[in-house]
PDB file of C-alpha atoms in Angstrom:
ATOM      1  CA  ALA Q 176    -213.744  42.622-149.021  1.00 59.00           C
ATOM      2  CA  GLN Q 177    -216.169  41.388-151.647  1.00 67.00           C
ATOM      3  CA  LYS Q 178    -217.628  38.074-150.601  1.00 92.00           C
ATOM      4  CA  ILE Q 179    -219.251  37.342-153.960  1.00 96.00           C
ATOM      5  CA  THR Q 180    -217.661  38.499-157.204  1.00 96.00           C
ATOM      6  CA  GLN Q 181    -219.277  38.351-160.598  1.00 96.00           C
ATOM      7  CA  THR Q 182    -216.740  39.725-163.051  1.00 95.00           C
ATOM      8  CA  GLN Q 183    -218.931  39.793-166.155  1.00 94.00           C
ATOM      9  CA  PRO Q 184    -221.284  42.792-166.155  1.00 92.00           C
ATOM     10  CA  GLY Q 185    -222.748  41.720-169.502  1.00 94.00           C
ATOM     11  CA  MET Q 186    -222.699  38.617-171.684  1.00 94.00           C
ATOM     12  CA  PHE Q 187    -224.082  37.709-175.097  1.00 96.00           C
ATOM     13  CA  VAL Q 188    -224.875  34.206-176.303  1.00 97.00           C
ATOM     14  CA  GLN Q 189    -226.384  32.845-179.481  1.00 97.00           C
ATOM     15  CA  GLU Q 190    -229.681  31.024-179.121  1.00 97.00           C
ATOM     16  CA  LYS Q 191    -229.238  27.248-178.606  1.00 97.00           C
ATOM     17  CA  GLU Q 192    -225.625  27.618-177.475  1.00 97.00           C
ATOM     18  CA  ALA Q 193    -224.309  27.085-173.945  1.00 97.00           C
ATOM     19  CA  VAL Q 194    -223.058  29.926-171.761  1.00 97.00           C
ATOM     20  CA  THR Q 195    -221.104  30.078-168.505  1.00 98.00           C
ATOM     21  CA  LEU Q 196    -221.624  32.847-165.970  1.00 98.00           C
ATOM     22  CA  ASP Q 197    -218.774  33.268-163.524  1.00 98.00           C
ATOM     23  CA  CYS Q 198    -218.976  33.558-159.755  1.00 98.00           C
ATOM     24  CA  THR Q 199    -216.209  33.473-157.167  1.00 97.00           C
ATOM     25  CA  TYR Q 200    -216.735  33.681-153.443  1.00 97.00           C
ATOM     26  CA  ASP Q 201    -214.801  34.254-150.268  1.00 95.00           C
ATOM     27  CA  THR Q 202    -215.604  32.709-146.908  1.00 92.00           C
ATOM     28  CA  SER Q 203    -213.823  31.110-143.974  1.00 90.00           C
ATOM     29  CA  ASP Q 204    -216.972  29.290-142.897  1.00 90.00           C
ATOM     30  CA  PRO Q 205    -216.622  25.547-143.717  1.00 91.00           C
ATOM     31  CA  SER Q 206    -220.395  25.240-144.145  1.00 90.00           C
ATOM     32  CA  TYR Q 207    -222.026  27.423-146.733  1.00 93.00           C
ATOM     33  CA  GLY Q 208    -224.448  27.337-149.633  1.00 93.00           C
ATOM     34  CA  LEU Q 209    -224.316  28.893-153.053  1.00 96.00           C
ATOM     35  CA  PHE Q 210    -227.372  29.994-155.009  1.00 96.00           C
ATOM     36  CA  TRP Q 211    -228.144  31.365-158.428  1.00 98.00           C
ATOM     37  CA  TYR Q 212    -231.164  33.561-159.076  1.00 97.00           C
ATOM     38  CA  LYS Q 213    -232.552  34.942-162.330  1.00 97.00           C
ATOM     39  CA  GLN Q 214    -234.088  38.413-162.455  1.00 95.00           C
ATOM     40  CA  PRO Q 215    -235.982  39.187-165.686  1.00 94.00           C
ATOM     41  CA  SER Q 216    -236.828  42.759-166.608  1.00 91.00           C
ATOM     42  CA  SER Q 217    -240.094  42.390-164.695  1.00 89.00           C
ATOM     43  CA  GLY Q 218    -238.040  42.379-161.509  1.00 89.00           C
ATOM     44  CA  GLU Q 219    -238.948  39.159-159.726  1.00 89.00           C
ATOM     45  CA  MET Q 220    -236.139  36.994-158.346  1.00 94.00           C
ATOM     46  CA  ILE Q 221    -236.435  33.405-159.548  1.00 95.00           C
ATOM     47  CA  PHE Q 222    -234.478  30.665-157.772  1.00 95.00           C
ATOM     48  CA  LEU Q 223    -232.525  28.508-160.228  1.00 97.00           C
ATOM     49  CA  ILE Q 224    -230.096  26.205-158.477  1.00 97.00           C
ATOM     50  CA  TYR Q 225    -228.364  25.482-155.164  1.00 96.00           C
ATOM     51  CA  GLN Q 226    -225.014  23.927-154.221  1.00 96.00           C
ATOM     52  CA  GLY Q 227    -224.034  23.051-150.670  1.00 94.00           C
ATOM     53  CA  SER Q 228    -220.397  23.229-149.620  1.00 94.00           C
ATOM     54  CA  TYR Q 229    -220.377  19.559-148.628  1.00 94.00           C
ATOM     55  CA  ASP Q 230    -222.155  18.309-151.746  1.00 92.00           C
ATOM     56  CA  GLN Q 231    -219.963  15.817-153.596  1.00 89.00           C
ATOM     57  CA  GLN Q 232    -221.562  16.315-156.982  1.00 94.00           C
ATOM     58  CA  ASN Q 233    -222.255  19.427-159.003  1.00 96.00           C
ATOM     59  CA  ALA Q 234    -225.887  20.509-158.840  1.00 96.00           C
ATOM     60  CA  THR Q 235    -228.064  20.268-161.932  1.00 97.00           C
ATOM     61  CA  GLU Q 236    -231.610  21.492-162.603  1.00 96.00           C
ATOM     62  CA  GLY Q 237    -232.834  20.970-166.126  1.00 97.00           C
ATOM     63  CA  ARG Q 238    -230.770  23.194-168.435  1.00 97.00           C
ATOM     64  CA  TYR Q 239    -228.916  24.713-165.477  1.00 98.00           C
ATOM     65  CA  SER Q 240    -225.830  23.230-163.909  1.00 97.00           C
ATOM     66  CA  LEU Q 241    -223.396  24.572-161.381  1.00 97.00           C
ATOM     67  CA  ASN Q 242    -219.685  24.062-161.955  1.00 96.00           C
ATOM     68  CA  PHE Q 243    -218.514  23.972-158.330  1.00 96.00           C
ATOM     69  CA  GLN Q 244    -214.746  24.133-157.807  1.00 96.00           C
ATOM     70  CA  LYS Q 245    -214.308  24.337-154.060  1.00 95.00           C
ATOM     71  CA  ALA Q 246    -210.529  24.746-153.984  1.00 94.00           C
ATOM     72  CA  ARG Q 247    -210.775  27.668-156.386  1.00 95.00           C
ATOM     73  CA  LYS Q 248    -213.848  29.052-154.590  1.00 96.00           C
ATOM     74  CA  SER Q 249    -215.822  29.294-157.767  1.00 97.00           C
ATOM     75  CA  ALA Q 250    -219.437  28.397-158.525  1.00 97.00           C
ATOM     76  CA  ASN Q 251    -220.089  29.103-162.174  1.00 98.00           C
ATOM     77  CA  LEU Q 252    -223.562  28.725-163.663  1.00 98.00           C
ATOM     78  CA  VAL Q 253    -223.801  26.877-166.969  1.00 98.00           C
ATOM     79  CA  ILE Q 254    -226.917  27.333-169.066  1.00 98.00           C
ATOM     80  CA  SER Q 255    -227.194  24.829-171.899  1.00 96.00           C
ATOM     81  CA  ALA Q 256    -229.214  25.313-175.087  1.00 96.00           C
ATOM     82  CA  SER Q 257    -229.913  28.997-174.436  1.00 97.00           C
ATOM     83  CA  GLN Q 258    -233.387  30.308-175.158  1.00 97.00           C
ATOM     84  CA  LEU Q 259    -234.579  33.861-175.801  1.00 97.00           C
ATOM     85  CA  GLY Q 260    -236.404  33.745-172.473  1.00 96.00           C
ATOM     86  CA  ASP Q 261    -233.076  33.303-170.693  1.00 98.00           C
ATOM     87  CA  SER Q 262    -232.286  36.978-171.318  1.00 97.00           C
ATOM     88  CA  ALA Q 263    -232.169  38.447-167.814  1.00 97.00           C
ATOM     89  CA  MET Q 264    -229.928  39.496-164.958  1.00 96.00           C
ATOM     90  CA  TYR Q 265    -228.330  36.592-163.078  1.00 98.00           C
ATOM     91  CA  PHE Q 266    -227.199  36.821-159.477  1.00 97.00           C
ATOM     92  CA  CYS Q 267    -224.890  34.540-157.548  1.00 97.00           C
ATOM     93  CA  ALA Q 268    -225.448  34.503-153.783  1.00 96.00           C
ATOM     94  CA  MET Q 269    -223.910  32.826-150.748  1.00 95.00           C
ATOM     95  CA  ARG Q 270    -225.307  31.820-147.396  1.00 92.00           C
ATOM     96  CA  GLU Q 271    -222.891  31.186-144.544  1.00 85.00           C
ATOM     97  CA  ALA Q 272    -224.057  28.758-141.861  1.00 78.00           C
ATOM     98  CA  SER Q 273    -222.754  31.062-139.148  1.00 74.00           C
ATOM     99  CA  ASN Q 274    -224.713  34.017-140.492  1.00 71.00           C
ATOM    100  CA  THR Q 275    -228.468  33.564-139.859  1.00 73.00           C
ATOM    101  CA  GLY Q 276    -229.125  32.349-143.391  1.00 80.00           C
ATOM    102  CA  LYS Q 277    -229.073  35.779-144.986  1.00 89.00           C
ATOM    103  CA  LEU Q 278    -227.876  35.835-148.569  1.00 92.00           C
ATOM    104  CA  ILE Q 279    -224.895  37.847-149.770  1.00 94.00           C
ATOM    105  CA  PHE Q 280    -225.304  38.761-153.418  1.00 95.00           C
ATOM    106  CA  GLY Q 281    -222.917  39.563-156.208  1.00 95.00           C
ATOM    107  CA  GLN Q 282    -223.442  42.519-158.531  1.00 94.00           C
ATOM    108  CA  GLY Q 283    -225.020  40.400-161.219  1.00 95.00           C
ATOM    109  CA  THR Q 284    -224.427  39.552-164.868  1.00 97.00           C
ATOM    110  CA  THR Q 285    -226.775  40.676-167.608  1.00 97.00           C
ATOM    111  CA  LEU Q 286    -227.257  37.926-170.194  1.00 98.00           C
ATOM    112  CA  GLN Q 287    -228.629  38.654-173.645  1.00 97.00           C
ATOM    113  CA  VAL Q 288    -229.589  35.763-175.893  1.00 97.00           C
ATOM    114  CA  LYS Q 289    -229.401  36.570-179.609  1.00 96.00           C
ATOM    115  CA  PRO Q 290    -231.770  34.901-182.083  1.00 94.00           C
TER     116      PRO Q 290
ATOM    117  CA  GLY Y 183    -249.662  27.382-153.449  1.00 56.00           C
ATOM    118  CA  ALA Y 184    -249.443  31.151-153.207  1.00 83.00           C
ATOM    119  CA  GLY Y 185    -246.019  32.730-153.324  1.00 92.00           C
ATOM    120  CA  VAL Y 186    -244.642  35.670-151.383  1.00 95.00           C
ATOM    121  CA  SER Y 187    -246.739  38.780-151.888  1.00 96.00           C
ATOM    122  CA  GLN Y 188    -245.799  42.388-151.297  1.00 97.00           C
ATOM    123  CA  SER Y 189    -247.727  45.628-151.239  1.00 96.00           C
ATOM    124  CA  PRO Y 190    -247.817  48.195-152.575  1.00 97.00           C
ATOM    125  CA  SER Y 191    -246.106  47.263-155.825  1.00 96.00           C
ATOM    126  CA  ASN Y 192    -245.115  50.890-156.363  1.00 96.00           C
ATOM    127  CA  LYS Y 193    -244.875  53.807-153.956  1.00 97.00           C
ATOM    128  CA  VAL Y 194    -244.032  57.425-154.708  1.00 98.00           C
ATOM    129  CA  THR Y 195    -243.526  59.679-151.722  1.00 97.00           C
ATOM    130  CA  GLU Y 196    -242.110  63.035-150.836  1.00 97.00           C
ATOM    131  CA  LYS Y 197    -238.871  63.459-148.963  1.00 97.00           C
ATOM    132  CA  GLY Y 198    -239.488  63.490-145.238  1.00 97.00           C
ATOM    133  CA  LYS Y 199    -242.634  61.365-145.277  1.00 97.00           C
ATOM    134  CA  ASP Y 200    -242.902  57.951-143.626  1.00 98.00           C
ATOM    135  CA  VAL Y 201    -243.672  54.828-145.684  1.00 98.00           C
ATOM    136  CA  GLU Y 202    -244.780  51.347-144.729  1.00 98.00           C
ATOM    137  CA  LEU Y 203    -244.147  48.316-146.911  1.00 98.00           C
ATOM    138  CA  ARG Y 204    -245.892  45.000-146.394  1.00 97.00           C
ATOM    139  CA  CYS Y 205    -244.826  41.403-146.978  1.00 97.00           C
ATOM    140  CA  ASP Y 206    -246.931  38.237-146.813  1.00 96.00           C
ATOM    141  CA  PRO Y 207    -244.630  35.184-146.765  1.00 95.00           C
ATOM    142  CA  ILE Y 208    -245.444  31.738-148.061  1.00 94.00           C
ATOM    143  CA  SER Y 209    -247.707  29.995-145.577  1.00 92.00           C
ATOM    144  CA  GLY Y 210    -245.722  27.842-143.170  1.00 90.00           C
ATOM    145  CA  HIS Y 211    -242.407  29.566-143.824  1.00 92.00           C
ATOM    146  CA  THR Y 212    -240.778  30.456-140.530  1.00 91.00           C
ATOM    147  CA  ALA Y 213    -237.947  32.632-141.855  1.00 92.00           C
ATOM    148  CA  LEU Y 214    -238.519  36.030-143.466  1.00 95.00           C
ATOM    149  CA  TYR Y 215    -235.928  38.385-144.970  1.00 95.00           C
ATOM    150  CA  TRP Y 216    -235.973  41.944-146.286  1.00 97.00           C
ATOM    151  CA  TYR Y 217    -233.496  43.111-148.925  1.00 97.00           C
ATOM    152  CA  ARG Y 218    -232.954  46.371-150.785  1.00 97.00           C
ATOM    153  CA  GLN Y 219    -231.917  46.604-154.432  1.00 96.00           C
ATOM    154  CA  ARG Y 220    -230.682  49.911-155.801  1.00 94.00           C
ATOM    155  CA  LEU Y 221    -230.865  50.445-159.545  1.00 90.00           C
ATOM    156  CA  GLY Y 222    -228.490  48.142-161.399  1.00 84.00           C
ATOM    157  CA  GLN Y 223    -227.104  46.672-158.190  1.00 86.00           C
ATOM    158  CA  GLY Y 224    -227.225  43.413-156.297  1.00 89.00           C
ATOM    159  CA  LEU Y 225    -229.409  42.901-153.250  1.00 94.00           C
ATOM    160  CA  GLU Y 226    -228.399  44.178-149.821  1.00 95.00           C
ATOM    161  CA  PHE Y 227    -229.642  42.379-146.720  1.00 94.00           C
ATOM    162  CA  LEU Y 228    -231.680  44.509-144.327  1.00 96.00           C
ATOM    163  CA  ILE Y 229    -233.316  42.375-141.622  1.00 95.00           C
ATOM    164  CA  TYR Y 230    -234.218  38.760-140.832  1.00 93.00           C
ATOM    165  CA  PHE Y 231    -236.956  37.188-138.716  1.00 92.00           C
ATOM    166  CA  GLN Y 232    -237.021  33.565-137.553  1.00 89.00           C
ATOM    167  CA  GLY Y 233    -239.958  32.384-135.475  1.00 82.00           C
ATOM    168  CA  ASN Y 234    -239.981  34.012-132.062  1.00 81.00           C
ATOM    169  CA  SER Y 235    -236.243  34.677-131.993  1.00 85.00           C
ATOM    170  CA  ALA Y 236    -234.879  38.206-131.829  1.00 86.00           C
ATOM    171  CA  PRO Y 237    -234.565  39.569-135.373  1.00 89.00           C
ATOM    172  CA  ASP Y 238    -231.187  40.097-137.011  1.00 90.00           C
ATOM    173  CA  LYS Y 239    -231.214  43.841-137.710  1.00 91.00           C
ATOM    174  CA  SER Y 240    -227.554  44.069-138.720  1.00 91.00           C
ATOM    175  CA  GLY Y 241    -228.317  45.220-142.271  1.00 93.00           C
ATOM    176  CA  LEU Y 242    -230.564  48.176-141.454  1.00 95.00           C
ATOM    177  CA  PRO Y 243    -228.772  51.260-142.841  1.00 95.00           C
ATOM    178  CA  SER Y 244    -229.996  53.749-140.233  1.00 94.00           C
ATOM    179  CA  ASP Y 245    -232.384  54.130-137.314  1.00 96.00           C
ATOM    180  CA  ARG Y 246    -234.971  55.490-139.749  1.00 97.00           C
ATOM    181  CA  PHE Y 247    -235.526  51.889-140.833  1.00 97.00           C
ATOM    182  CA  SER Y 248    -237.483  49.431-138.710  1.00 96.00           C
ATOM    183  CA  ALA Y 249    -239.452  46.259-139.264  1.00 96.00           C
ATOM    184  CA  GLU Y 250    -241.929  44.091-137.431  1.00 94.00           C
ATOM    185  CA  ARG Y 251    -243.318  40.641-137.920  1.00 93.00           C
ATOM    186  CA  THR Y 252    -246.468  39.234-136.392  1.00 84.00           C
ATOM    187  CA  GLY Y 253    -245.728  35.642-135.377  1.00 79.00           C
ATOM    188  CA  GLU Y 254    -244.898  33.709-138.527  1.00 79.00           C
ATOM    189  CA  SER Y 255    -246.997  35.806-140.862  1.00 88.00           C
ATOM    190  CA  VAL Y 256    -247.069  39.340-142.171  1.00 94.00           C
ATOM    191  CA  SER Y 257    -244.098  41.679-141.884  1.00 96.00           C
ATOM    192  CA  THR Y 258    -243.974  45.434-142.328  1.00 97.00           C
ATOM    193  CA  LEU Y 259    -240.885  47.483-143.124  1.00 98.00           C
ATOM    194  CA  THR Y 260    -241.164  51.118-142.089  1.00 98.00           C
ATOM    195  CA  ILE Y 261    -238.946  53.917-143.331  1.00 98.00           C
ATOM    196  CA  GLN Y 262    -239.305  57.168-141.414  1.00 98.00           C
ATOM    197  CA  ARG Y 263    -238.428  60.605-142.780  1.00 98.00           C
ATOM    198  CA  THR Y 264    -237.612  59.189-146.208  1.00 98.00           C
ATOM    199  CA  GLN Y 265    -234.603  60.482-148.121  1.00 97.00           C
ATOM    200  CA  GLN Y 266    -233.939  60.386-151.856  1.00 96.00           C
ATOM    201  CA  GLU Y 267    -231.241  57.749-151.337  1.00 95.00           C
ATOM    202  CA  ASP Y 268    -233.948  55.426-149.984  1.00 97.00           C
ATOM    203  CA  SER Y 269    -235.295  55.099-153.545  1.00 97.00           C
ATOM    204  CA  ALA Y 270    -234.901  51.426-154.450  1.00 97.00           C
ATOM    205  CA  VAL Y 271    -236.772  48.174-154.831  1.00 97.00           C
ATOM    206  CA  TYR Y 272    -237.487  46.521-151.480  1.00 98.00           C
ATOM    207  CA  LEU Y 273    -237.711  42.747-151.755  1.00 97.00           C
ATOM    208  CA  CYS Y 274    -239.047  40.306-149.224  1.00 97.00           C
ATOM    209  CA  ALA Y 275    -238.174  36.608-149.179  1.00 96.00           C
ATOM    210  CA  SER Y 276    -239.236  33.666-147.070  1.00 94.00           C
ATOM    211  CA  SER Y 277    -237.897  30.183-146.454  1.00 93.00           C
ATOM    212  CA  LEU Y 278    -239.285  27.151-144.713  1.00 91.00           C
ATOM    213  CA  LEU Y 279    -236.459  27.184-142.207  1.00 85.00           C
ATOM    214  CA  GLN Y 280    -233.387  29.326-141.645  1.00 81.00           C
ATOM    215  CA  GLY Y 281    -230.756  28.600-144.267  1.00 79.00           C
ATOM    216  CA  GLU Y 282    -233.047  26.947-146.767  1.00 85.00           C
ATOM    217  CA  THR Y 283    -233.839  28.286-150.221  1.00 90.00           C
ATOM    218  CA  GLN Y 284    -235.392  31.728-150.130  1.00 93.00           C
ATOM    219  CA  TYR Y 285    -238.340  32.548-152.363  1.00 95.00           C
ATOM    220  CA  PHE Y 286    -238.828  36.177-153.240  1.00 95.00           C
ATOM    221  CA  GLY Y 287    -241.841  38.415-153.630  1.00 95.00           C
ATOM    222  CA  PRO Y 288    -242.260  40.798-156.573  1.00 94.00           C
ATOM    223  CA  GLY Y 289    -240.872  43.743-154.603  1.00 96.00           C
ATOM    224  CA  THR Y 290    -242.035  47.259-153.821  1.00 97.00           C
ATOM    225  CA  ARG Y 291    -240.550  50.002-155.995  1.00 97.00           C
ATOM    226  CA  LEU Y 292    -240.080  53.068-153.810  1.00 98.00           C
ATOM    227  CA  LEU Y 293    -239.392  56.471-155.308  1.00 97.00           C
ATOM    228  CA  VAL Y 294    -238.670  59.382-152.987  1.00 97.00           C
ATOM    229  CA  LEU Y 295    -239.032  62.775-154.661  1.00 96.00           C
TER     230      LEU Y 295
END
């Protein structure tokens, strides 16, 4: 069974608008962490934001915020005020506490920001 | 400080040859991970090292794949008798401790002809 599901293969957003990238996850581990990474066309993986399963508040990092809905097992990434440089592939990943810290990745969403 | 570095950045080899990929983690990071990314896909976990503990090799796809790590520094991933399906980007990541945020290197792009 897929542990991380990203249902949007591709998304478009107009520059300066906000966009939400979807991520749902599946785990029976009560302790886990959720991560979002950005992968530009150059290929490097850039860490964006982290949410722990016991965190009471949604994580925020600058223009990035994570809409964490634990009961629904979703961890959507919200990018506000999109910029052309946000065009990239975005990956959602999960770490289960019982699982040596390795990350399980979704298939990714390609985001294109239009001028 | 310096990030995770990997070498070579690109490698082209012939089917059946052995290849060795290198990863230098961030200094002081005790945990080191290898992942594989096929074209247009997400990352697949391969192997994990943490200090002097036995590595977690559960993601290695076959016995042609092996990896070593010297203490808490350099790691090498070796693929023996390469096959065309081994063509992918091999990414290394390190974290200060197990379970903490992983920081990735630029990857090695392997093409097996």
